[in-house]
Coordinates of C-alpha atoms in Angstrom, one line a residue:
M1 CA 50.3 -12.9 41.5
H2 CA 51.5 -9.6 40.2
R3 CA 50.8 -10.7 36.6
S4 CA 47.2 -11.8 37.6
K5 CA 46.5 -8.4 39.1
K6 CA 47.7 -6.7 35.8
I7 CA 45.5 -9.0 33.7
V8 CA 42.5 -8.2 36.0
K9 CA 43.3 -4.5 35.8
R10 CA 43.6 -4.6 32.0
L11 CA 40.3 -6.6 31.7
A12 CA 38.5 -4.1 34.0
N13 CA 40.0 -1.2 31.9
T14 CA 38.8 -2.9 28.7
L15 CA 35.3 -3.5 30.1
W16 CA 35.1 0.2 31.3
W17 CA 36.0 1.4 27.8
I18 CA 33.4 -1.0 26.3
A19 CA 30.8 0.4 28.7
V20 CA 31.8 4.0 27.7
I21 CA 31.5 3.2 24.0
I22 CA 28.1 1.5 24.5
F23 CA 26.9 4.5 26.5
I24 CA 28.1 6.9 23.8
L25 CA 26.4 4.8 21.1
I26 CA 23.1 4.8 23.0
I27 CA 23.3 8.6 23.6
T28 CA 24.2 9.1 19.9
F29 CA 21.4 6.9 18.8
K30 CA 18.9 8.8 21.0
L31 CA 20.1 12.2 19.8
T32 CA 20.3 11.3 16.1
T33 CA 16.8 9.6 16.1
R34 CA 15.1 12.4 18.0
I35 CA 12.7 14.3 15.7
S36 CA 11.3 17.5 17.0
P37 CA 7.7 18.5 16.1
P38 CA 7.4 21.6 13.9
E39 CA 6.5 24.9 15.5
V40 CA 2.9 25.9 15.1
S41 CA 1.4 29.4 15.4
N42 CA -2.2 28.4 16.4
P43 CA -2.0 25.8 19.2
E44 CA -5.4 27.0 20.5
I45 CA -7.2 24.8 17.9
E46 CA -6.1 21.8 19.9
D47 CA -9.0 22.5 22.2
L48 CA -11.7 22.1 19.6
Q49 CA -14.3 19.5 20.4
V50 CA -16.0 17.0 18.0
K51 CA -19.8 17.1 17.9
Q52 CA -20.9 13.4 17.7
I53 CA -24.3 13.3 16.0
D54 CA -24.5 9.5 15.9
N55 CA -22.2 6.5 15.3
N56 CA -21.9 7.3 11.6
F57 CA -21.7 11.1 11.6
R58 CA -19.5 13.6 13.4
E59 CA -18.8 17.3 12.8
L60 CA -16.1 19.8 13.8
K61 CA -16.0 23.5 12.8
G62 CA -17.7 22.9 9.4
N63 CA -15.6 19.7 8.8
W64 CA -17.2 16.3 9.0
L65 CA -16.8 12.5 8.8
Q66 CA -19.5 10.1 8.0
K67 CA -19.9 6.4 7.2
N68 CA -22.0 5.6 4.1
Q69 CA -24.2 2.6 3.5
H70 CA -21.4 0.8 1.6
G71 CA -19.1 0.9 4.7
L72 CA -16.8 3.7 3.3
W73 CA -15.9 6.6 5.5
E74 CA -16.3 10.0 3.8
M75 CA -14.3 13.0 5.3
Y76 CA -14.2 16.7 4.5
I77 CA -11.5 18.9 5.9
K78 CA -10.5 22.5 5.1
G79 CA -8.1 25.2 6.3
E80 CA -4.4 25.6 6.9
A81 CA -2.0 22.7 7.6
Y82 CA -2.0 22.3 11.3
E83 CA -5.7 23.0 11.5
R84 CA -6.4 20.3 8.9
G85 CA -4.3 17.9 10.8
I86 CA -5.9 18.6 14.2
I87 CA -9.4 18.3 12.7
N88 CA -8.6 15.2 10.7
G89 CA -7.1 13.6 13.9
K90 CA -10.1 14.5 16.1
L91 CA -12.7 13.4 13.6
S92 CA -11.0 10.0 12.9
K93 CA -9.3 9.3 16.3
D94 CA -10.9 5.8 16.6
L95 CA -10.0 5.0 13.0
I96 CA -6.4 6.0 13.6
Y97 CA -6.3 3.7 16.7
K98 CA -7.8 0.8 14.8
Q99 CA -5.5 1.3 11.8
E100 CA -2.4 1.4 13.9
D101 CA -3.5 -1.6 16.0
A102 CA -4.2 -3.6 12.8
F103 CA -0.8 -2.6 11.3
V104 CA 1.2 -3.5 14.5
N105 CA -0.7 -6.8 14.9
Q106 CA 0.0 -7.7 11.3
I107 CA 3.7 -6.9 11.7
K108 CA 3.8 -9.2 14.8
V109 CA 2.3 -12.0 12.7
M110 CA 4.9 -11.5 10.0
I111 CA 7.7 -11.1 12.5
P112 CA 6.9 -13.2 15.6
S113 CA 10.3 -12.7 17.2
E114 CA 10.2 -9.9 19.9
G115 CA 14.0 -9.5 19.7
Y116 CA 13.9 -9.0 15.9
L117 CA 10.9 -6.6 16.3
K118 CA 13.0 -4.5 18.7
F119 CA 15.9 -4.5 16.3
L120 CA 13.6 -3.5 13.4
K121 CA 12.1 -0.7 15.5
S122 CA 15.6 0.7 16.2
F123 CA 16.7 0.2 12.6
I124 CA 13.7 2.1 11.2
A125 CA 14.2 4.9 13.8
F126 CA 17.9 5.2 12.8
F127 CA 17.1 4.9 9.1
N128 CA 14.4 7.6 9.3
R129 CA 16.4 9.8 11.7
N130 CA 16.4 12.7 9.2
I131 CA 13.0 12.1 7.6
D132 CA 11.7 15.4 8.7
K133 CA 14.3 17.3 6.7
H134 CA 12.8 15.7 3.5
I135 CA 9.2 16.6 4.3
I136 CA 7.9 20.1 3.5
D137 CA 6.9 22.2 6.5
E138 CA 3.2 22.2 5.5
Y139 CA 3.0 18.4 5.7
Q140 CA 5.1 18.2 8.8
K141 CA 2.5 20.5 10.5
E142 CA -0.4 18.5 9.1
I143 CA 1.0 15.2 10.2
Y144 CA 1.8 16.7 13.6
G145 CA -1.8 17.8 13.9
V146 CA -3.1 14.3 13.1
S147 CA -0.6 12.8 15.6
Q148 CA -2.1 14.7 18.5
S149 CA -5.0 12.2 18.3
A150 CA -2.9 9.0 18.1
S151 CA -3.0 6.5 21.0
E152 CA -0.4 6.5 23.8
K153 CA -0.8 2.7 23.7
F154 CA 1.9 2.5 21.0
N155 CA 4.5 4.7 22.7
F156 CA 6.7 1.7 23.0
I157 CA 7.3 2.2 19.2
G158 CA 8.0 5.9 19.5
S159 CA 6.3 9.2 20.2
N160 CA 3.0 9.9 18.4
Y161 CA 4.5 12.4 16.0
H162 CA 7.5 10.1 15.3
R163 CA 5.3 7.1 14.6
I164 CA 2.8 8.8 12.3
L165 CA 5.6 10.5 10.4
N166 CA 7.4 7.1 10.0
Y167 CA 4.2 5.3 8.9
H168 CA 4.2 7.6 5.8
A169 CA 7.4 5.8 4.8
A170 CA 6.1 2.3 5.5
H171 CA 5.1 1.7 1.9
D172 CA 8.6 2.7 0.6
I173 CA 10.6 0.7 3.1
G174 CA 8.3 -2.3 2.8
H175 CA 8.5 -2.5 -1.0
A176 CA 12.3 -2.0 -1.0
L177 CA 12.9 -4.8 1.5
Q178 CA 10.5 -7.2 -0.3
N179 CA 11.9 -6.1 -3.7
M180 CA 10.7 -8.3 -6.5
N181 CA 8.6 -10.5 -4.1
L182 CA 6.2 -7.7 -3.4
V183 CA 2.6 -7.9 -4.7
A184 CA 2.1 -4.7 -6.6
C185 CA -0.4 -2.6 -8.5
T186 CA -1.8 -2.2 -12.0
A187 CA -2.9 1.0 -13.8
F188 CA -4.0 1.7 -17.3
S189 CA -5.9 4.4 -19.3
G190 CA -7.2 5.3 -22.7
W191 CA -8.2 8.5 -24.5
D192 CA -9.2 9.6 -28.0
T193 CA -9.6 6.5 -30.2
R194 CA -9.3 4.1 -27.2
S195 CA -12.1 5.7 -25.1
A196 CA -15.8 5.1 -25.7
D197 CA -16.6 8.8 -25.7
S198 CA -13.0 9.9 -26.6
S199 CA -12.4 11.5 -23.2
L200 CA -9.6 10.4 -20.8
I201 CA -10.5 7.4 -18.6
I202 CA -8.2 5.7 -16.1
G203 CA -8.4 2.5 -14.0
R204 CA -6.1 1.2 -11.2
N205 CA -5.9 -1.4 -8.5
F206 CA -3.9 -0.5 -5.3
D207 CA -2.6 -3.8 -4.2
F208 CA -1.3 -2.9 -0.7
Y209 CA -2.1 -5.7 1.8
V210 CA -1.3 -5.5 5.5
G211 CA -4.0 -8.0 6.6
D212 CA -7.8 -7.9 6.1
E213 CA -8.4 -5.7 9.1
F214 CA -6.2 -2.9 7.7
A215 CA -8.5 -2.5 4.7
E216 CA -11.8 -2.4 6.7
D217 CA -12.0 1.3 7.3
K218 CA -11.1 3.1 4.1
I219 CA -11.5 6.9 4.1
I220 CA -12.5 8.9 1.0
L221 CA -11.0 12.3 2.0
F222 CA -12.1 15.5 0.3
C223 CA -9.6 18.2 1.2
N224 CA -10.1 21.9 0.7
P225 CA -6.7 23.4 1.7
D226 CA -5.9 27.1 2.2
K227 CA -3.3 26.8 -0.6
G228 CA -3.3 24.9 -3.8
H229 CA -6.1 22.7 -5.4
K230 CA -9.0 20.9 -3.8
F231 CA -8.6 17.1 -4.1
L232 CA -9.9 13.7 -3.3
I233 CA -7.7 10.8 -2.1
V234 CA -8.5 7.3 -0.9
T235 CA -6.7 6.8 2.4
W236 CA -7.0 5.4 6.0
G237 CA -6.7 6.7 9.5
G238 CA -3.6 8.8 10.2
M239 CA -2.5 8.9 6.5
I240 CA -2.3 12.3 4.7
G241 CA -0.2 11.0 1.8
A242 CA -1.8 10.1 -1.6
T243 CA -1.8 6.6 -3.2
S244 CA -4.8 7.3 -5.5
G245 CA -6.4 10.7 -6.0
M246 CA -7.7 13.4 -8.2
N247 CA -7.8 17.2 -7.8
D248 CA -10.4 19.8 -9.0
Q249 CA -8.2 20.5 -12.1
G250 CA -8.8 17.0 -13.4
L251 CA -5.3 15.8 -12.5
T252 CA -5.0 12.3 -11.2
V253 CA -2.2 10.5 -9.4
T254 CA -1.6 6.8 -8.8
L255 CA 1.5 5.0 -7.4
N256 CA 3.1 1.8 -8.8
A257 CA 6.2 0.5 -7.0
A258 CA 9.2 -0.5 -9.2
K259 CA 12.2 -2.7 -8.5
S260 CA 14.5 -1.0 -6.0
E261 CA 17.7 -1.5 -4.1
I262 CA 17.5 -1.4 -0.3
P263 CA 17.8 2.3 0.7
F264 CA 20.3 3.4 3.2
G265 CA 19.0 6.8 4.3
A266 CA 15.8 8.9 4.7
A267 CA 14.2 10.7 1.8
T268 CA 10.7 12.0 1.0
P269 CA 8.0 9.2 1.2
V270 CA 6.5 8.8 -2.2
S271 CA 2.9 9.2 -0.9
L272 CA 3.8 12.8 0.1
V273 CA 5.4 13.5 -3.3
A274 CA 2.1 12.3 -4.8
R275 CA 0.1 14.4 -2.4
E276 CA 2.1 17.5 -3.3
I277 CA 1.5 16.9 -7.0
L278 CA -2.3 16.6 -6.3
Q279 CA -2.4 19.8 -4.3
Y280 CA -0.1 21.9 -6.5
A281 CA -0.1 20.6 -10.1
S282 CA -2.7 20.9 -12.9
T283 CA -0.7 19.5 -15.8
I284 CA 1.7 16.6 -16.5
E285 CA 4.6 19.1 -16.8
E286 CA 3.8 20.7 -13.5
A287 CA 3.6 17.3 -11.8
F288 CA 7.0 16.3 -13.3
E289 CA 8.7 19.5 -12.0
I290 CA 7.3 18.9 -8.5
A291 CA 8.6 15.3 -8.5
K292 CA 12.0 16.5 -9.7
K293 CA 12.4 18.6 -6.6
R294 CA 12.0 15.7 -4.2
E295 CA 14.5 13.0 -3.4
M296 CA 12.9 9.6 -2.8
F297 CA 13.8 6.4 -0.9
V298 CA 12.9 4.0 -3.7
A299 CA 12.0 3.5 -7.3
E300 CA 8.4 4.3 -8.2
S301 CA 6.2 5.0 -11.2
I302 CA 3.8 7.9 -10.6
T303 CA 1.1 7.7 -13.2
I304 CA -0.4 11.1 -14.0
G305 CA -3.7 11.6 -15.8
S306 CA -4.5 15.2 -16.9
A307 CA -7.7 16.6 -18.2
K308 CA -5.9 19.7 -19.5
D309 CA -3.4 17.5 -21.5
R310 CA -6.2 15.0 -22.3
K311 CA -3.8 12.0 -21.8
T312 CA -1.8 10.1 -19.2
A313 CA 1.9 9.8 -18.7
T314 CA 4.2 8.1 -16.1
I315 CA 6.8 9.8 -14.1
E316 CA 9.5 7.1 -13.5
K317 CA 11.6 8.1 -10.5
S318 CA 14.4 6.4 -8.6
P319 CA 16.7 7.8 -5.9
E320 CA 19.1 8.9 -8.6
Y321 CA 17.2 9.6 -11.8
Q322 CA 13.8 10.7 -13.2
A323 CA 12.2 10.4 -16.6
L324 CA 8.8 10.9 -18.2
Y325 CA 7.3 7.9 -20.1
Q326 CA 4.7 8.8 -22.7
T327 CA 3.4 6.7 -25.6
N328 CA 2.5 7.5 -29.2
K329 CA -0.7 5.4 -28.8
D330 CA -4.0 6.5 -27.3
Y331 CA -3.5 4.3 -24.2
I332 CA -0.9 3.6 -21.5
I333 CA -0.3 0.7 -19.1
C334 CA 1.7 0.8 -15.9
S335 CA 2.4 -2.3 -13.8
N336 CA 5.7 -2.4 -11.8
H337 CA 8.6 -1.9 -14.1
F338 CA 10.0 1.2 -15.8
Q339 CA 9.3 1.5 -19.5
S340 CA 11.3 4.6 -20.6
T341 CA 14.6 4.1 -22.4
E342 CA 16.4 6.1 -19.7
M343 CA 15.1 4.1 -16.8
Q344 CA 14.3 0.6 -18.1
K345 CA 15.9 -2.2 -16.1
A346 CA 18.4 -4.3 -18.1
E347 CA 17.3 -7.6 -16.5
F348 CA 13.8 -7.3 -18.1
D349 CA 15.5 -7.3 -21.6
T350 CA 17.2 -10.6 -21.1
A351 CA 14.7 -12.6 -19.0
A352 CA 11.6 -14.4 -20.4
I353 CA 8.4 -12.5 -19.8
S354 CA 7.0 -15.4 -17.8
D355 CA 9.8 -14.9 -15.2
Y356 CA 8.3 -11.6 -13.9
A357 CA 4.8 -11.0 -12.6
T358 CA 5.0 -7.3 -13.5
T359 CA 5.7 -7.8 -17.3
Y360 CA 3.2 -10.8 -17.4
R361 CA 0.5 -8.6 -15.9
L362 CA 1.2 -5.8 -18.4
E363 CA 0.8 -8.3 -21.2
R364 CA -2.5 -9.5 -19.7
V365 CA -3.8 -5.9 -19.7
E366 CA -2.7 -5.5 -23.3
E367 CA -4.6 -8.6 -24.2
L368 CA -7.8 -7.4 -22.4
L369 CA -7.5 -3.9 -24.0
S370 CA -7.4 -5.5 -27.4
E371 CA -10.7 -7.3 -26.5
N372 CA -12.1 -3.9 -25.2
P373 CA -10.8 -1.3 -27.7
K374 CA -13.2 1.4 -26.5
L375 CA -12.8 1.9 -22.8
N376 CA -15.7 2.8 -20.5
T377 CA -16.4 2.5 -16.8
Q378 CA -18.0 -1.0 -17.1
N379 CA -15.2 -2.7 -19.1
I380 CA -12.5 -1.0 -17.0
A381 CA -14.1 -2.5 -13.9
A382 CA -14.2 -5.9 -15.5
I383 CA -10.5 -5.7 -16.4
L384 CA -9.6 -4.6 -12.9
R385 CA -11.5 -7.6 -11.5
D386 CA -9.9 -10.1 -13.9
Y387 CA -8.1 -12.9 -12.1
K388 CA -7.0 -15.1 -15.0
G389 CA -3.7 -15.4 -16.8
L390 CA -2.7 -14.9 -20.4
N391 CA -5.2 -16.4 -22.9
D392 CA -7.7 -16.7 -20.0
E393 CA -5.7 -19.5 -18.4
N394 CA -6.5 -20.5 -14.8
I395 CA -3.4 -19.5 -12.9
G396 CA -5.0 -19.8 -9.5
M397 CA -6.9 -17.3 -7.3
G398 CA -4.4 -14.9 -5.7
N399 CA -1.6 -15.2 -8.2
E400 CA 0.6 -12.1 -8.4
K401 CA 0.6 -12.4 -12.2
A402 CA -3.1 -11.6 -12.2
I403 CA -4.6 -8.1 -12.4
N404 CA -6.9 -9.0 -9.5
Q405 CA -4.9 -10.7 -6.8
F406 CA -7.7 -10.5 -4.2
I407 CA -5.7 -8.2 -1.9
A408 CA -6.6 -4.7 -3.2
H409 CA -6.9 -2.1 -0.6
H410 CA -8.9 -0.2 -3.1
S411 CA -9.6 0.0 -6.8
I412 CA -10.5 3.2 -8.6
I413 CA -11.7 4.6 -11.9
F414 CA -11.3 8.2 -13.0
K415 CA -13.0 10.4 -15.7
P416 CA -10.8 13.5 -15.2
E417 CA -12.6 15.7 -17.7
E418 CA -15.9 15.2 -15.9
L419 CA -14.2 15.3 -12.4
K420 CA -15.8 11.9 -11.6
V421 CA -14.2 9.2 -9.5
W422 CA -15.5 5.6 -9.0
V423 CA -14.2 3.9 -5.8
S424 CA -14.6 0.2 -5.1
T425 CA -16.4 -1.2 -2.1
S426 CA -15.5 -4.3 -0.1
P427 CA -14.4 -7.0 -0.6
F428 CA -11.4 -5.9 -2.6
Q429 CA -12.6 -4.7 -6.0
L430 CA -15.5 -7.1 -6.1
G431 CA -18.2 -4.9 -4.5
E432 CA -20.0 -2.0 -6.2
Y433 CA -18.0 0.9 -7.5
I434 CA -19.6 4.1 -6.3
C435 CA -19.2 7.5 -8.1
Y436 CA -18.2 10.8 -6.6
D437 CA -18.6 14.0 -8.6
L438 CA -15.9 16.5 -7.3
N439 CA -17.9 19.5 -8.6
Q440 CA -21.0 18.4 -6.6
I441 CA -19.0 17.4 -3.5
F442 CA -17.1 20.7 -3.1
N443 CA -20.1 22.8 -4.0
R444 CA -22.2 21.3 -1.2
A445 CA -19.4 20.3 1.3
D446 CA -20.2 23.1 3.7
T447 CA -23.9 22.2 3.9
I448 CA -23.5 18.4 4.4
T449 CA -25.6 17.0 7.3
Q450 CA -26.3 13.7 8.8
N451 CA -27.3 10.9 6.4
S452 CA -26.4 12.9 3.3
V453 CA -25.8 10.7 0.2
L454 CA -22.6 12.0 -1.4
H455 CA -22.2 9.6 -4.3
E456 CA -24.1 9.6 -7.6
T457 CA -26.4 6.6 -7.1
S458 CA -27.4 6.4 -10.8
L459 CA -23.8 5.8 -11.8
T460 CA -23.0 2.9 -9.5
I461 CA -21.2 -0.1 -11.2
A462 CA -22.7 -3.4 -10.0
K463 CA -20.9 -5.9 -7.8
D464 CA -19.0 -8.6 -9.6
S465 CA -20.6 -12.0 -10.3
F466 CA -17.7 -13.6 -8.4
L467 CA -19.6 -12.6 -5.2
M468 CA -22.8 -14.4 -6.3
N469 CA -21.7 -17.7 -7.8
G470 CA -20.1 -19.3 -4.7
K471 CA -16.5 -18.5 -5.8
Y472 CA -15.9 -15.9 -3.2
E473 CA -17.0 -18.3 -0.4
E474 CA -14.5 -20.9 -1.8
F475 CA -11.7 -18.3 -1.7
I476 CA -12.6 -17.4 1.9
R477 CA -12.5 -21.1 2.9
Y478 CA -9.2 -21.5 1.1
K479 CA -7.7 -18.7 3.2
E480 CA -9.0 -20.3 6.4
I481 CA -7.2 -23.5 5.6
I482 CA -4.0 -21.6 4.8
N483 CA -4.3 -20.0 8.2
Q484 CA -4.8 -23.4 9.8
I485 CA -1.6 -24.7 8.2
Q486 CA 0.4 -21.6 9.3
A487 CA -1.0 -22.0 12.9
A488 CA 0.0 -25.7 13.0
I489 CA 3.5 -24.9 11.9
K490 CA 3.8 -22.0 14.5
S491 CA 2.4 -24.1 17.3
D492 CA 4.3 -27.3 16.2
R493 CA 1.1 -29.3 16.4
K494 CA 0.0 -31.5 13.5
I495 CA -3.5 -31.1 12.0
E496 CA -5.9 -34.0 12.5
E497 CA -6.9 -35.7 9.2
E498 CA -4.4 -33.5 7.4
D499 CA -4.7 -35.4 4.1
F500 CA -8.5 -34.7 4.0
L501 CA -7.9 -31.0 4.7
F502 CA -5.1 -30.8 2.1
N503 CA -7.3 -32.4 -0.5
E504 CA -10.0 -29.8 0.2
L505 CA -7.4 -27.1 -0.2
I506 CA -6.3 -28.4 -3.6
E507 CA -9.9 -28.7 -4.8
L508 CA -10.6 -25.1 -3.8
N509 CA -7.6 -23.6 -5.7
P510 CA -5.9 -26.4 -7.7
E511 CA -3.9 -24.2 -10.2
Y512 CA -2.3 -21.8 -7.7
Y513 CA 1.3 -22.7 -7.0
E514 CA 1.1 -21.5 -3.4
T515 CA -1.4 -24.2 -2.6
Y516 CA 1.4 -26.7 -2.9
V517 CA 4.0 -24.4 -1.3
Y518 CA 2.0 -24.3 1.9
I519 CA 1.4 -28.0 1.9
G520 CA 5.2 -28.5 1.3
N521 CA 6.1 -26.2 4.1
Y522 CA 3.8 -28.2 6.5
F523 CA 5.4 -31.5 5.5
N524 CA 8.9 -30.0 5.7
H525 CA 8.2 -28.7 9.2
F526 CA 7.1 -32.1 10.4
N527 CA 10.0 -33.9 8.7
M528 CA 7.9 -35.7 6.1
N529 CA 10.4 -35.0 3.5
D530 CA 9.2 -37.2 0.7
K531 CA 5.7 -35.6 0.8
A532 CA 7.3 -32.2 1.0
I533 CA 9.3 -32.8 -2.2
L534 CA 6.2 -34.1 -4.0
A535 CA 4.3 -30.9 -3.0
S536 CA 7.2 -28.6 -4.1
R537 CA 7.4 -30.4 -7.5
K538 CA 3.7 -29.9 -8.0
A539 CA 4.2 -26.2 -7.2
L540 CA 6.9 -26.0 -9.9
S541 CA 4.3 -27.3 -12.5
K542 CA 2.1 -24.2 -11.9
E543 CA 2.4 -20.6 -13.0
I544 CA 4.9 -19.0 -10.6
P545 CA 5.1 -15.2 -10.4
N546 CA 8.9 -14.8 -10.7
I547 CA 12.3 -16.5 -10.8
Y548 CA 13.0 -15.7 -7.2
Q549 CA 10.0 -17.7 -6.0
R550 CA 10.9 -20.6 -8.4
E551 CA 14.5 -20.6 -7.0
S552 CA 13.1 -20.7 -3.4
I553 CA 11.0 -23.8 -4.2
L554 CA 14.0 -25.5 -5.9
S555 CA 16.2 -24.8 -2.8
K556 CA 13.5 -26.3 -0.6
I557 CA 13.6 -29.5 -2.7
E558 CA 17.3 -29.7 -2.3
E559 CA 16.9 -29.2 1.5
D560 CA 14.3 -32.0 1.7
K561 CA 16.3 -34.5 -0.3

């Protein structure tokens, strides 16, 4: 009896200490993940009211937001950091809500487990607990201003400021966690002998996909800050960082993710490094020095075009090192791997080129540049829209090895010496490219009124023939069937007349390896292993983006045997 009491007492004592430890861990977590907003000197601007002219035009203190006939939002903001943020947020409040709602819904689709979502939320909060220490005060204030207009609906994720701050690191964390399985971007440029008029010209696809809804409301932001250079960026509600942009000095910035290790601590989001370069640099050297000052989460290629230097170079940056990649040719290509001697990844030296989407894509750009030795806006748009493989091979619509993967958030063409920018209109890079002249925009920004046309209509690049020949409808139908397959697996309910549907899927996109991967996944889920193996083997006969995906298919075959 006495021994039993001692055991009970010891057990109670142990449980008490466990409770104390858990309590301490919770308090520590709450304290270490608490990010305080920056101090602002002009809180009175929070009371400013938007003047809503109609559904497509709103104005606030000489700043404005309008939707053009192509479905692109055009915004002009000016002033100091907190003022810019407050005005940006008030003008685009509904767009910030829609963007966050689309982002959260897509995350729920990708991660249906509520338990894992809660874990992920806590992990990101802890991971980013010191993120504010890596963001300059100016951008903290601007983000804080924007966050004042974020919706309380998403407070289960975190406070408005904490959430909007963390979203600026979503690209970095997402690409590191996906690593080589990410679908990534392509950029290239030519000058002197490789340009039709010898001036610098640049093209790029920004292949950042978080669902179709996320890309619906793109914002072309014209910013006139109280310090630094005026600039244009292509962005979305709540985002002040730059992924593609050009300033009034003719300096351009585009981002291309590179292979990274999983990061273990906060640093400066790359989009904010790019934004700082746009706002404060006018040459490649100045851009390099700004990037050198910032520690980053992940590896990234920051492609810099410079009217003053009359060429393009790539800043290759990892959490530990930084190098500048330049060529002795009159053109440069950047996909998603480092090319400088200092930063080049050893695995690319030993693996076959077909094993990696990024090197394959670079070879495809080289091939198309040799067919178009004098670059102009028309043939750059054609290259950015190209969805074929090497030697014009059909590798399937949507293949990561293609320049056009039908997932681009936006596509963009720059002529820095003329301060002209062409931005794609939906869908993807298939719609018209419309041209903005930064000289014209900033000269008349303070006099813009309702229904003003900001783009240069005579310089519009026509929509792609893919939209008119029935191919696009086929691709949309293909995506619908893929969604049906995923829904059937999720609900554990078989599709009626599945063979008929799968035959249609194959007819729509017969050369794409993922066509057979999805069919194989369906058969595997419903324990039709022989059919699953046949589908997986068919996938192996197609052009697969990288060795990791090939190994995944091989492991499924072994599992189904």
